[in-house]
Coordinates of C-alpha atoms in Angstrom, one line a residue:
G1 CA 0.0 0.0 0.0
M2 CA 0.9 3.7 0.0
L3 CA 1.0 6.0 3.0
R4 CA -0.3 9.4 1.9
V5 CA 0.6 12.3 4.1
A6 CA -1.1 15.7 3.8
A7 CA 1.6 18.0 5.1
P8 CA 2.9 21.5 4.6
R9 CA 6.1 21.6 2.6
V10 CA 8.9 22.9 4.8
A11 CA 12.3 24.3 4.1
P12 CA 15.3 21.9 4.6
W13 CA 16.0 23.7 7.9
G14 CA 12.4 23.4 9.1
G15 CA 11.5 27.0 8.4
K16 CA 8.1 28.5 7.5
A17 CA 5.7 26.3 5.6
V18 CA 4.7 27.0 2.0
P19 CA 1.5 25.8 0.3
H20 CA 0.3 22.2 1.1
A21 CA 1.4 19.4 -1.2
H22 CA 0.5 15.7 -0.9
R23 CA 3.4 13.3 -0.6
A24 CA 3.2 9.6 -1.2
L25 CA 5.5 7.6 1.0
A26 CA 6.2 3.9 0.3
A27 CA 4.9 1.7 3.0
T28 CA 4.8 -2.0 3.5
P29 CA 1.4 -3.7 3.6
G30 CA 0.0 -3.3 7.0
A31 CA 2.4 -0.6 8.0
C32 CA -0.4 1.6 9.2
H33 CA -2.3 -1.1 11.2
H34 CA -1.6 -4.6 12.3
R35 CA -3.6 -7.4 13.7
H36 CA -1.4 -9.2 16.1
H37 CA -2.7 -12.8 16.0
A38 CA 0.6 -14.4 17.1
S39 CA 0.8 -15.1 20.8
S40 CA 2.9 -12.5 22.7
G41 CA 5.9 -14.4 24.0
R42 CA 5.0 -17.0 26.5
H43 CA 1.7 -15.4 27.6
G44 CA -0.6 -16.3 24.8
L45 CA -2.0 -12.8 24.9
R46 CA -3.3 -11.2 21.8
A47 CA -3.0 -7.5 21.0
P48 CA -6.1 -5.8 19.5
W49 CA -6.3 -4.1 16.1
L50 CA -4.0 -1.1 15.9
P51 CA -5.8 1.9 14.4
A52 CA -5.1 3.1 10.9
T53 CA -4.1 6.5 12.1
I54 CA -0.6 7.1 13.5
L55 CA 1.0 10.3 14.6
V56 CA 4.4 10.9 12.9
A57 CA 6.5 13.3 14.9
A58 CA 8.1 16.0 12.9
A59 CA 11.4 17.6 13.7
S60 CA 9.7 20.9 14.2
A61 CA 7.8 19.4 17.1
S62 CA 4.6 19.5 15.1
A63 CA 2.7 16.4 14.1
L64 CA 1.4 15.1 10.8
V65 CA -1.6 12.8 10.6
A66 CA -1.1 9.8 8.3
T67 CA -3.8 7.5 7.1
C68 CA -3.8 4.4 5.0
D69 CA -5.6 4.2 1.7
G70 CA -7.6 1.2 0.6
E71 CA -8.0 -0.5 4.0
A72 CA -11.6 -1.3 5.1
G73 CA -13.0 -2.0 8.4
V74 CA -10.5 -0.1 10.5
E75 CA -11.7 2.9 12.5
P76 CA -9.1 5.6 13.5
P77 CA -9.2 7.3 16.8
E78 CA -11.4 10.4 17.3
E79 CA -10.0 13.6 15.9
E80 CA -8.5 16.1 18.3
G81 CA -11.2 17.7 20.4
E82 CA -13.6 14.8 20.2
E83 CA -14.1 12.3 23.0
D84 CA -11.1 9.9 23.3
H85 CA -11.4 6.2 22.7
E86 CA -13.2 4.7 25.7
Q87 CA -10.7 3.6 28.3
S88 CA -11.6 0.2 29.6
V89 CA -8.5 -0.4 31.7
V90 CA -6.3 1.8 33.9
P91 CA -2.6 0.9 33.2
G92 CA 0.0 0.6 35.8
M93 CA -2.2 -0.3 38.8
F94 CA -1.3 -3.2 41.1
R95 CA -3.1 -6.4 40.1
D96 CA -3.7 -9.3 42.6
D97 CA -3.8 -11.9 39.8
L98 CA -0.2 -11.4 38.8
P99 CA 3.2 -12.1 40.4
T100 CA 5.5 -9.4 41.7
V101 CA 9.0 -8.8 40.5
S102 CA 11.8 -6.5 41.7
L103 CA 13.4 -3.7 39.7
E104 CA 16.5 -5.9 39.3
E105 CA 14.4 -8.6 37.7
L106 CA 12.9 -6.0 35.4
Q107 CA 16.3 -4.8 34.4
D108 CA 17.4 -8.4 33.5
H109 CA 14.9 -8.3 30.6
D110 CA 16.6 -5.5 28.6
G111 CA 16.8 -7.4 25.3
T112 CA 20.4 -8.5 25.9
G113 CA 19.7 -11.7 27.9
P114 CA 19.7 -15.3 26.6
D115 CA 16.1 -15.1 25.5
A116 CA 16.4 -11.5 24.2
S117 CA 13.1 -10.7 26.1
V118 CA 12.1 -7.0 26.5
W119 CA 10.1 -5.9 29.6
V120 CA 9.1 -2.3 30.5
A121 CA 7.5 -0.8 33.5
Y122 CA 4.6 1.7 33.7
G123 CA 3.6 2.6 37.2
R124 CA 3.3 -0.7 39.1
G125 CA 2.8 -2.7 35.9
V126 CA 5.5 -4.8 34.2
Y127 CA 4.9 -5.6 30.5
D128 CA 6.5 -8.0 28.1
V129 CA 6.8 -6.1 24.8
T130 CA 9.2 -8.5 23.1
E131 CA 7.0 -9.5 20.1
F132 CA 5.2 -6.2 20.0
A133 CA 8.5 -4.3 19.6
R134 CA 9.6 -6.5 16.7
G135 CA 6.4 -6.2 14.6
A136 CA 3.5 -4.1 15.7
H137 CA 4.9 -1.0 17.3
P138 CA 4.3 1.9 14.9
G139 CA 7.5 3.6 16.2
G140 CA 9.6 0.6 15.3
D141 CA 12.5 -0.2 17.6
K142 CA 12.3 3.1 19.5
I143 CA 10.4 1.2 22.2
L144 CA 13.7 -0.7 22.9
L145 CA 15.1 2.5 24.4
A146 CA 13.0 1.8 27.5
A147 CA 14.0 -1.9 27.6
G148 CA 14.4 -3.1 31.2
G149 CA 13.2 0.2 32.6
D150 CA 10.5 2.8 32.9
I151 CA 8.5 3.7 29.8
A152 CA 6.8 6.7 31.4
P153 CA 9.4 9.3 30.6
F154 CA 9.3 8.4 26.9
W155 CA 5.5 8.7 26.9
D156 CA 5.9 12.2 28.6
L157 CA 8.1 13.2 25.6
Y158 CA 5.8 11.5 23.0
A159 CA 2.4 12.3 24.3
V160 CA 0.6 10.5 21.5
H161 CA 0.8 7.4 23.6
K162 CA -1.5 8.8 26.3
T163 CA -4.8 7.6 24.8
G164 CA -7.2 4.9 25.8
W165 CA -6.5 2.5 22.9
V166 CA -2.7 2.6 23.6
Y167 CA -3.4 1.9 27.3
E168 CA -5.4 -1.2 26.2
V169 CA -2.6 -2.4 24.0
L170 CA -0.1 -2.0 26.8
E171 CA -2.3 -3.8 29.4
E172 CA -2.8 -6.7 27.1
L173 CA 1.0 -7.3 27.4
R174 CA 1.0 -7.2 31.2
V175 CA 2.9 -10.0 32.9
A176 CA 3.7 -8.9 36.5
N177 CA 3.6 -6.2 39.1
L178 CA 6.7 -4.1 40.1
D179 CA 7.3 -4.3 43.8
S180 CA 6.8 -1.1 45.8
L181 CA 10.5 -0.5 46.3
G182 CA 11.2 -0.7 42.6
A183 CA 8.3 1.6 41.8
E184 CA 9.5 4.1 44.3
R185 CA 13.0 4.1 42.8
L186 CA 11.6 4.8 39.4
A187 CA 9.3 7.5 40.8
E188 CA 12.3 9.1 42.5
A189 CA 14.2 9.2 39.2
A190 CA 11.2 10.8 37.6
R191 CA 11.1 13.5 40.4
A192 CA 14.8 14.2 39.9
R193 CA 14.2 14.7 36.1
A194 CA 11.4 17.1 36.8
A195 CA 13.4 19.0 39.4
A196 CA 16.3 19.4 37.0
A197 CA 13.9 20.6 34.3
A198 CA 12.2 23.1 36.6
A199 CA 15.6 24.5 37.8
G200 CA 16.5 25.4 34.2
G201 CA 15.7 29.2 34.4
G202 CA 17.4 32.2 32.9
V203 CA 19.4 31.5 29.8
F204 CA 18.4 27.8 30.1
A205 CA 14.7 28.5 30.2
N206 CA 14.1 27.5 26.6
E207 CA 16.0 24.3 26.2
P208 CA 14.7 21.7 23.7
A209 CA 12.9 18.5 24.6
R210 CA 15.3 15.5 24.8
S211 CA 15.1 11.8 24.8
P212 CA 15.0 10.3 28.3
A213 CA 17.2 7.5 27.0
L214 CA 20.2 9.8 26.9
E215 CA 22.7 9.3 29.7
V216 CA 23.0 12.8 31.2
R217 CA 26.4 14.1 32.2
S218 CA 25.4 17.7 33.0
Q219 CA 22.0 19.5 33.0
R220 CA 23.2 23.1 32.5
P221 CA 24.6 23.3 29.9
F222 CA 23.1 20.0 28.8
N223 CA 25.5 17.2 27.9
A224 CA 24.6 13.6 27.4
E225 CA 25.7 10.4 25.7
T226 CA 23.9 7.7 23.9
P227 CA 23.2 4.4 25.8
P228 CA 25.8 2.0 24.6
G229 CA 23.3 -0.7 23.6
A230 CA 21.5 1.9 21.4
L231 CA 24.7 3.1 19.9
C232 CA 25.6 -0.3 18.3
A233 CA 22.0 -1.0 17.2
S234 CA 22.1 1.2 14.2
F235 CA 24.9 2.2 11.8
R236 CA 23.5 5.7 11.6
T237 CA 22.8 7.0 15.0
P238 CA 19.2 8.4 15.3
S239 CA 19.2 12.2 15.8
D240 CA 17.4 12.1 19.1
E241 CA 19.8 9.5 20.4
F242 CA 23.0 11.3 19.2
Y243 CA 25.3 12.4 21.9
V244 CA 24.8 16.1 22.9
R245 CA 27.8 18.4 23.7
N246 CA 26.7 21.9 24.6
H247 CA 29.2 24.4 26.0
L248 CA 26.5 27.1 26.6
A249 CA 22.8 27.4 26.6
V250 CA 20.9 26.4 23.4
P251 CA 20.0 29.6 21.5
D252 CA 16.6 30.1 20.1
V253 CA 17.3 30.9 16.5
D254 CA 14.6 32.3 14.1
P255 CA 15.3 30.7 10.7
A256 CA 13.4 33.4 8.9
T257 CA 16.0 36.0 10.0
H258 CA 19.1 33.9 10.5
V259 CA 22.0 34.9 8.3
L260 CA 25.6 33.6 7.9
T261 CA 28.3 36.3 7.5
V262 CA 31.5 35.3 5.6
E263 CA 34.4 37.7 5.8
G264 CA 38.1 38.1 6.3
S265 CA 41.4 37.7 4.5
G266 CA 41.0 37.1 0.8
I267 CA 37.4 38.4 0.8
A268 CA 36.9 42.0 -0.4
S269 CA 34.0 42.8 1.9
P270 CA 31.8 40.7 4.2
V271 CA 29.0 38.8 2.5
T272 CA 25.8 37.5 4.1
F273 CA 23.8 34.4 3.1
T274 CA 20.3 33.6 4.3
L275 CA 19.2 30.0 4.8
D276 CA 17.3 30.3 1.5
D277 CA 20.5 31.3 -0.2
L278 CA 22.4 28.3 1.2
A279 CA 19.6 25.9 0.4
S280 CA 18.7 27.2 -3.1
N281 CA 21.9 28.6 -4.6
F282 CA 24.4 25.8 -3.9
E283 CA 24.6 22.1 -4.6
Q284 CA 23.3 20.2 -1.7
V285 CA 25.5 17.2 -0.7
D286 CA 25.1 14.3 1.7
V287 CA 28.2 13.4 3.7
E288 CA 28.2 10.6 6.3
V289 CA 30.4 11.7 9.2
T290 CA 31.1 10.3 12.6
L291 CA 31.6 13.0 15.3
Q292 CA 33.3 12.3 18.5
C293 CA 33.8 14.5 21.6
G294 CA 37.5 15.0 22.5
G295 CA 36.6 13.8 26.0
N296 CA 35.1 10.5 25.0
R297 CA 36.2 7.7 27.4
R298 CA 37.4 10.3 29.9
R299 CA 36.0 8.2 32.8
E300 CA 38.8 5.6 32.2
M301 CA 41.4 8.3 32.3
S302 CA 40.1 9.7 35.5
R303 CA 40.8 6.3 37.2
V304 CA 44.5 6.9 36.6
R305 CA 44.6 10.4 38.0
N306 CA 42.0 13.2 38.5
V307 CA 41.1 15.1 35.3
H308 CA 39.0 18.2 34.6
G309 CA 35.9 17.7 32.5
L310 CA 32.6 15.9 32.1
D311 CA 32.4 12.2 33.1
W312 CA 32.1 10.9 29.6
D313 CA 32.0 7.1 29.3
R314 CA 32.4 5.5 25.8
A315 CA 29.4 6.8 23.9
A316 CA 30.2 10.5 23.3
I317 CA 30.3 9.6 19.6
G318 CA 27.8 9.1 16.9
N319 CA 27.4 8.7 13.1
A320 CA 25.0 10.6 10.9
V321 CA 24.3 11.8 7.4
W322 CA 24.6 15.6 7.1
R323 CA 23.2 17.5 4.2
G324 CA 24.0 21.1 3.0
P325 CA 26.3 23.1 0.8
R326 CA 30.0 22.6 0.8
L327 CA 31.9 25.1 2.8
R328 CA 34.3 25.6 -0.1
D329 CA 31.5 26.5 -2.4
V330 CA 30.2 29.2 0.0
L331 CA 33.7 30.6 0.5
R332 CA 34.2 30.8 -3.3
A333 CA 30.8 32.6 -3.6
A334 CA 32.1 35.1 -1.1
G335 CA 35.2 35.7 -3.3
L336 CA 37.8 33.6 -1.7
P337 CA 40.2 31.9 -4.1
L338 CA 40.2 28.1 -3.5
D339 CA 43.8 27.4 -4.6
E340 CA 45.6 26.9 -1.3
D341 CA 48.8 28.3 -2.9
A342 CA 47.0 31.6 -3.7
V343 CA 48.5 34.6 -2.1
V344 CA 45.9 36.8 -0.3
S345 CA 46.1 40.0 1.7
V346 CA 45.7 39.5 5.4
Q347 CA 43.1 41.6 7.1
P348 CA 43.7 42.9 10.6
A349 CA 41.7 40.8 13.1
A350 CA 39.0 43.4 13.7
A351 CA 38.6 44.7 10.1
G352 CA 36.3 42.0 8.9
A353 CA 34.0 42.3 11.9
S354 CA 33.6 46.0 11.6
A355 CA 32.9 46.1 7.9
E356 CA 29.3 46.3 6.5
A357 CA 28.3 43.0 5.0
A358 CA 27.1 42.9 1.4
P359 CA 24.2 40.6 0.4
A360 CA 24.9 37.3 -1.1
G361 CA 25.7 37.4 -4.8
S362 CA 27.4 40.9 -4.6
P363 CA 30.6 41.3 -6.6
A364 CA 33.5 40.3 -4.3
G365 CA 37.0 40.2 -5.5
P366 CA 39.8 38.2 -4.1
G367 CA 40.6 40.8 -1.5
R368 CA 43.9 42.1 -2.9
A369 CA 43.0 45.8 -3.2
D370 CA 45.3 46.8 -0.4
A371 CA 48.1 44.3 -1.3
E372 CA 50.6 47.2 -1.4
T373 CA 50.0 48.0 2.2
S374 CA 48.7 44.8 3.7
P375 CA 50.8 41.8 4.5
T376 CA 50.1 38.7 2.4
K377 CA 50.1 35.0 3.1
R378 CA 49.4 31.9 1.1
L379 CA 45.9 30.6 1.8
R380 CA 47.2 27.3 3.1
D381 CA 48.8 29.2 6.0
L382 CA 45.6 30.8 7.1
H383 CA 42.7 29.6 9.3
V384 CA 38.9 29.5 8.9
Q385 CA 37.3 30.7 12.1
M386 CA 33.7 30.0 12.9
E387 CA 31.3 31.4 15.5
G388 CA 27.9 30.2 16.8
A389 CA 24.8 31.9 18.1
D390 CA 25.4 30.5 21.6
T391 CA 27.0 33.1 23.9
D392 CA 28.4 33.3 27.4
E393 CA 27.3 35.7 30.1
G394 CA 29.5 38.4 28.6
G395 CA 28.1 38.0 25.1
S396 CA 31.1 36.2 23.7
P397 CA 30.1 33.4 21.2
Y398 CA 31.4 29.9 21.1
G399 CA 34.1 29.7 18.5
A400 CA 36.5 27.3 16.8
S401 CA 38.7 27.1 13.8
V402 CA 40.3 24.7 11.3
P403 CA 43.2 25.2 8.9
A404 CA 42.1 27.0 5.7
W405 CA 43.5 24.2 3.5
R406 CA 41.0 21.8 5.1
A407 CA 38.1 24.2 4.6
V408 CA 38.8 24.7 0.9
S409 CA 39.9 21.2 -0.1
A410 CA 37.5 19.3 -2.3
E411 CA 38.8 16.1 -0.6
Q412 CA 37.9 17.2 2.9
D413 CA 34.1 17.3 2.4
V414 CA 33.4 20.1 5.0
V415 CA 29.7 21.0 4.8
L416 CA 27.4 23.6 6.2
A417 CA 24.6 21.3 7.3
L418 CA 21.0 22.2 7.2
Q419 CA 19.8 18.6 7.8
M420 CA 20.8 15.7 9.9
N421 CA 19.7 12.2 8.9
G422 CA 17.3 13.6 6.3
E423 CA 15.4 15.9 8.7
P424 CA 15.8 19.5 9.7
M425 CA 18.7 19.9 12.1
P426 CA 17.6 19.4 15.8
R427 CA 18.1 22.3 18.1
D428 CA 20.6 20.5 20.3
H429 CA 22.7 19.8 17.2
G430 CA 22.8 23.3 15.7
F431 CA 19.5 24.2 14.2
P432 CA 19.3 25.8 11.7
L433 CA 22.9 25.6 10.5
R434 CA 25.9 23.7 11.6
A435 CA 29.4 23.3 10.3
V436 CA 30.4 19.6 10.0
V437 CA 34.2 19.1 9.7
P438 CA 34.9 15.4 9.0
G439 CA 37.7 13.6 10.6
V440 CA 38.5 16.1 13.4
V441 CA 37.4 16.6 17.0
G442 CA 33.7 17.3 17.3
S443 CA 34.3 20.7 19.0
R444 CA 35.4 22.2 15.6
S445 CA 32.0 21.4 14.0
V446 CA 30.4 24.7 15.2
K447 CA 26.7 24.7 15.9
W448 CA 24.1 27.5 15.3
L449 CA 26.6 28.9 12.8
T450 CA 26.5 32.7 12.4
R451 CA 29.9 33.8 11.2
I452 CA 32.9 32.5 9.2
R453 CA 36.1 34.5 9.1
V454 CA 39.3 33.8 7.2
A455 CA 42.2 34.9 9.4
D456 CA 46.0 34.5 9.9
E457 CA 45.5 32.9 13.3
E458 CA 43.3 30.3 15.0
S459 CA 40.1 31.4 16.6
T460 CA 40.7 33.5 19.7
S461 CA 37.8 31.9 21.6
F462 CA 38.4 30.2 24.9
W463 CA 37.6 26.8 23.4
Q464 CA 40.3 27.1 20.8
R465 CA 43.0 28.8 22.8
K466 CA 42.5 27.3 26.3
D467 CA 40.6 24.0 25.7
Y468 CA 40.8 21.0 23.4
K469 CA 44.5 21.0 23.6
A470 CA 46.9 18.0 23.2
L471 CA 48.5 18.0 26.7
G472 CA 51.0 15.3 27.7
P473 CA 51.2 13.5 31.1
A474 CA 53.9 15.9 32.3
T475 CA 51.4 18.9 32.2
D476 CA 49.1 19.5 35.1
W477 CA 46.9 22.3 36.1
A478 CA 49.5 23.9 38.3
S479 CA 51.2 25.6 35.4
P480 CA 49.7 24.6 32.1
D481 CA 51.0 26.4 29.0
L482 CA 47.8 26.1 27.1
E483 CA 48.5 28.8 24.5
R484 CA 51.6 26.9 23.3
A485 CA 50.0 23.5 23.4
R486 CA 48.9 22.1 20.0
S487 CA 45.1 22.4 19.3
I488 CA 43.4 19.1 18.6
Q489 CA 42.3 18.6 15.0
E490 CA 42.4 15.1 13.6
M491 CA 41.5 12.4 16.1
P492 CA 43.5 9.2 16.8
V493 CA 42.3 5.7 16.0
Q494 CA 39.6 4.6 18.4
A495 CA 37.5 1.5 19.3
A496 CA 35.3 0.7 22.2
V497 CA 33.3 -2.3 23.4
L498 CA 29.6 -1.6 23.7
R499 CA 28.4 -5.1 24.6
P500 CA 28.8 -6.8 27.1
L501 CA 29.2 -4.1 29.8
P502 CA 28.8 -4.2 33.6
R503 CA 25.2 -3.4 34.7
G504 CA 23.7 -1.8 37.7
G505 CA 26.9 -0.4 39.1
A506 CA 28.7 -3.8 39.0
E507 CA 32.5 -3.9 38.4
A508 CA 32.3 -6.6 35.9
A509 CA 30.0 -7.9 33.2
V510 CA 28.5 -11.4 33.8
V511 CA 28.8 -13.8 30.9
D512 CA 27.9 -17.4 30.3
G513 CA 31.0 -19.6 30.5
T514 CA 29.5 -22.4 28.5
R515 CA 29.5 -20.5 25.2
P516 CA 31.6 -17.8 23.5
V517 CA 31.0 -14.2 24.4
A518 CA 29.2 -12.1 21.8
V519 CA 31.1 -8.8 21.6
E520 CA 30.0 -5.7 19.8
G521 CA 31.5 -2.2 19.4
Y522 CA 32.6 0.6 17.1
A523 CA 35.9 1.7 15.6
W524 CA 36.8 5.0 13.9
S525 CA 39.9 7.0 13.0
G526 CA 40.3 10.7 12.2
G527 CA 41.7 12.3 9.1
G528 CA 39.6 10.1 6.7
R529 CA 41.5 7.0 7.6
G530 CA 39.6 3.8 7.4
I531 CA 39.7 0.9 9.8
A532 CA 41.9 -2.0 8.7
R533 CA 40.9 -4.4 11.5
V534 CA 39.7 -4.8 15.0
D535 CA 41.4 -7.4 17.3
V536 CA 39.4 -8.8 20.3
S537 CA 40.7 -10.9 23.2
A538 CA 38.9 -12.5 26.1
D539 CA 42.1 -13.3 28.1
G540 CA 43.5 -9.8 28.6
G541 CA 45.4 -9.8 25.3
A542 CA 47.2 -13.1 25.6
T543 CA 45.4 -14.4 22.5
W544 CA 43.5 -12.5 19.8
Q545 CA 41.0 -13.0 17.1
E546 CA 39.8 -10.6 14.4
A547 CA 36.3 -9.1 14.5
E548 CA 33.9 -8.9 11.6
L549 CA 33.5 -5.3 10.4
R550 CA 30.2 -3.7 9.4
D551 CA 30.7 -0.7 7.1
E552 CA 27.6 0.8 5.4
S553 CA 29.1 4.1 4.3
G554 CA 30.7 3.0 1.0
Q555 CA 33.5 5.5 1.6
R556 CA 37.0 5.1 0.3
D557 CA 40.2 5.4 2.3
G558 CA 41.4 9.0 2.6
R559 CA 37.8 10.1 2.8
H560 CA 36.5 7.5 5.2
W561 CA 34.6 9.8 7.6
A562 CA 32.2 7.3 9.1
W563 CA 32.9 4.6 11.7
V564 CA 32.6 0.9 11.4
L565 CA 30.6 -1.3 13.7
W566 CA 32.1 -4.7 14.6
H567 CA 31.2 -7.9 16.3
A568 CA 33.0 -11.1 17.4
S569 CA 32.3 -14.3 19.2
V570 CA 35.2 -14.9 21.6
P571 CA 35.7 -18.0 23.8
V572 CA 36.5 -17.4 27.5
P573 CA 39.4 -19.1 29.2
A574 CA 38.6 -22.6 30.4
G575 CA 38.3 -22.9 34.1
A576 CA 38.6 -19.2 34.9
D577 CA 36.1 -17.4 37.1
T578 CA 37.1 -14.0 35.9
T579 CA 38.9 -12.5 32.9
E580 CA 39.3 -9.3 31.0
L581 CA 37.8 -8.6 27.6
V582 CA 39.9 -6.2 25.5
A583 CA 39.7 -4.8 22.0
R584 CA 41.9 -2.6 19.8
A585 CA 41.6 -1.1 16.3
V586 CA 44.2 -0.6 13.6
D587 CA 43.5 2.0 11.0
S588 CA 44.5 2.2 7.3
S589 CA 47.8 3.9 8.1
L590 CA 48.5 1.1 10.6
N591 CA 48.1 3.3 13.6
V592 CA 47.1 1.1 16.6
Q593 CA 45.6 1.9 19.9
P594 CA 48.0 2.0 22.8
E595 CA 47.7 -0.7 25.5
R596 CA 47.4 1.5 28.6
V597 CA 45.8 4.7 29.6
G598 CA 48.5 5.9 32.0
P599 CA 51.2 7.0 29.6
Q600 CA 48.7 9.2 27.6
W601 CA 47.0 10.7 30.7
S602 CA 46.2 14.4 30.3
A603 CA 44.9 17.0 32.8
R604 CA 41.8 17.6 30.6
G605 CA 41.1 13.9 30.0
L606 CA 41.2 14.3 26.3
L607 CA 42.2 11.8 23.5
N608 CA 41.9 8.6 25.5
N609 CA 42.2 5.9 22.9
A610 CA 43.8 3.1 24.9
W611 CA 42.6 -0.5 24.5
T612 CA 39.0 -0.8 25.5
R613 CA 38.7 -3.1 28.5
V614 CA 35.8 -4.8 30.2
P615 CA 36.2 -7.0 33.3
L616 CA 34.2 -10.3 33.0
T617 CA 32.7 -12.6 35.7
I618 CA 32.3 -16.0 34.2
R619 CA 29.1 -17.8 35.2
R620 CA 29.3 -21.6 35.0
P621 CA 26.5 -24.2 35.5
A622 CA 27.9 -25.4 38.8
A623 CA 27.8 -21.9 40.3
S624 CA 24.1 -21.4 39.4
A625 CA 22.6 -24.8 40.3
A626 CA 20.6 -23.3 43.2
G627 CA 18.9 -20.8 40.8
R628 CA 17.3 -20.9 37.5
D629 CA 19.5 -21.0 34.3
A630 CA 19.5 -17.3 33.6
G631 CA 20.3 -16.3 37.2
A632 CA 17.2 -14.2 38.2
P633 CA 13.8 -15.8 38.9
S634 CA 11.3 -15.8 36.1
A635 CA 8.1 -13.8 36.3
R636 CA 6.1 -16.6 34.5
A637 CA 7.5 -19.7 36.0
P638 CA 8.8 -19.1 39.5
A639 CA 11.1 -22.0 40.5
D640 CA 12.0 -21.0 44.1
G641 CA 9.2 -18.8 45.4
S642 CA 11.2 -15.7 44.8
M643 CA 8.1 -13.9 43.3
R644 CA 6.2 -12.2 45.9
R645 CA 3.0 -10.2 46.4
A646 CA 3.5 -6.6 47.4

């Protein structure tokens, strides 16, 4: 069938709508409704008809109503303003006819166990959504973000779920009650989230909505990383699950009035471009790029010695497709010669900022009018500075820079992105315009881009001159010479294990000693270098085997901007109760990750790319004879009376 969506056409950056147009989107038969006749897991429960109307969340936070053509006998829910579908059940209440489980038992069913079952909680209810998540759920695998936990915060974000028919579908999948202690722990977490949101006043009063699946590292400014399990589930990281690195409050940018000013050395006079100019007057290109925070895996470095910075684990990284004009094309339109050997006059630092900007398309020469009096440099010796709309208390914007040769090279694929993963740029990721610089530290991909300046020095912003520096272990915060330290640009080869990982604050991941360990992770290298191989060991590096690589980017070496995902099945040492899982990547230039964190410690906790390590506790049959095979008691078939009534 076809899914026809009546929707306003919107600009690529999510701007004002223009007259309506009907779009036909390919859909598989039954994509809009589904009769779930198969029994749900081990319960024998049947889900009712799902209605033919679904709400499709748009990036602008509006919603489009989609209906199926040619399907008879399916009634959609009432239109907004009419009486809701009659609610015959109240979800999440305690039920005397069901067993009771603990929060730990709920968490055991997060989709990673031996039976891959997925349970979620809502109030006091526990629900097995394993089969529903794989077939009937209109939102696809998004439901898996709540696996083993509370689904309520996701429903608070996506309020379409709060209708009678959805409650009925949920309650049909009910398998247990959550005990009072577990329910209180989830409620306390919800209260903490609400308090954090309420505290966000002043410059943080207009922050965007965020996925509750993100693992928050700071609330103000907001910084969070992707759950490791979600990170390896998709080659392209969904935009709402992509790690968030904000240095300041998220600005509220009006796309109708937003302009980009391009100025500086080699440009006769400043030129401004509207978003319409950037979307309509330049070729739009898609570039698949992995971005990584310079502090990714800082937590491991902090175990060696204290470091300054957010407590990033291993998932401050993500891969996405970014769409917009090439930076080199925009610089050329502003009058900059693209030959890196070109000699251009160097403007004083303040000259470009004080000049009146000309509109896009105005004549702009190569900026050599004052060549007799101005110093000159080759373009390759200059820098391209960028500023965002996010500002500190004193009004200074976030800024960063990259070498000019990188900005103008056709081989470096730097884009001014209007879209992320085929949708308007989310606010947290730079709406409406973001620079995306492949192969370098993520802090150089400036968000909410307002100004580009070609200069004979790096950006003078704090984040270029005093942060994101390559410090050695001999440098501490007593007397750091940050101005002289090298600014981070290209990132080193990196790999991390995403599964298995310790759970619930444990020191080690528990694995089944009767079978090989299934290991998953990512690998990436900066500078456009591809990944040659990933080595994995389950005995601390005594023996190794090569992982299978998954690369969906189709990129060639030298312009390999996207990561690879990898997996391996690794046997554990015979007879051992504990061991260490390690992995390392080798890139196409044969750079390999160092074995230990200690020798590359830095006071800012940046550039940790040591072997990724996961302690393992090996569970063997003899050690679990007193319990059930999977360790925790089952909600459906209690073997030892561990299920209890609240």
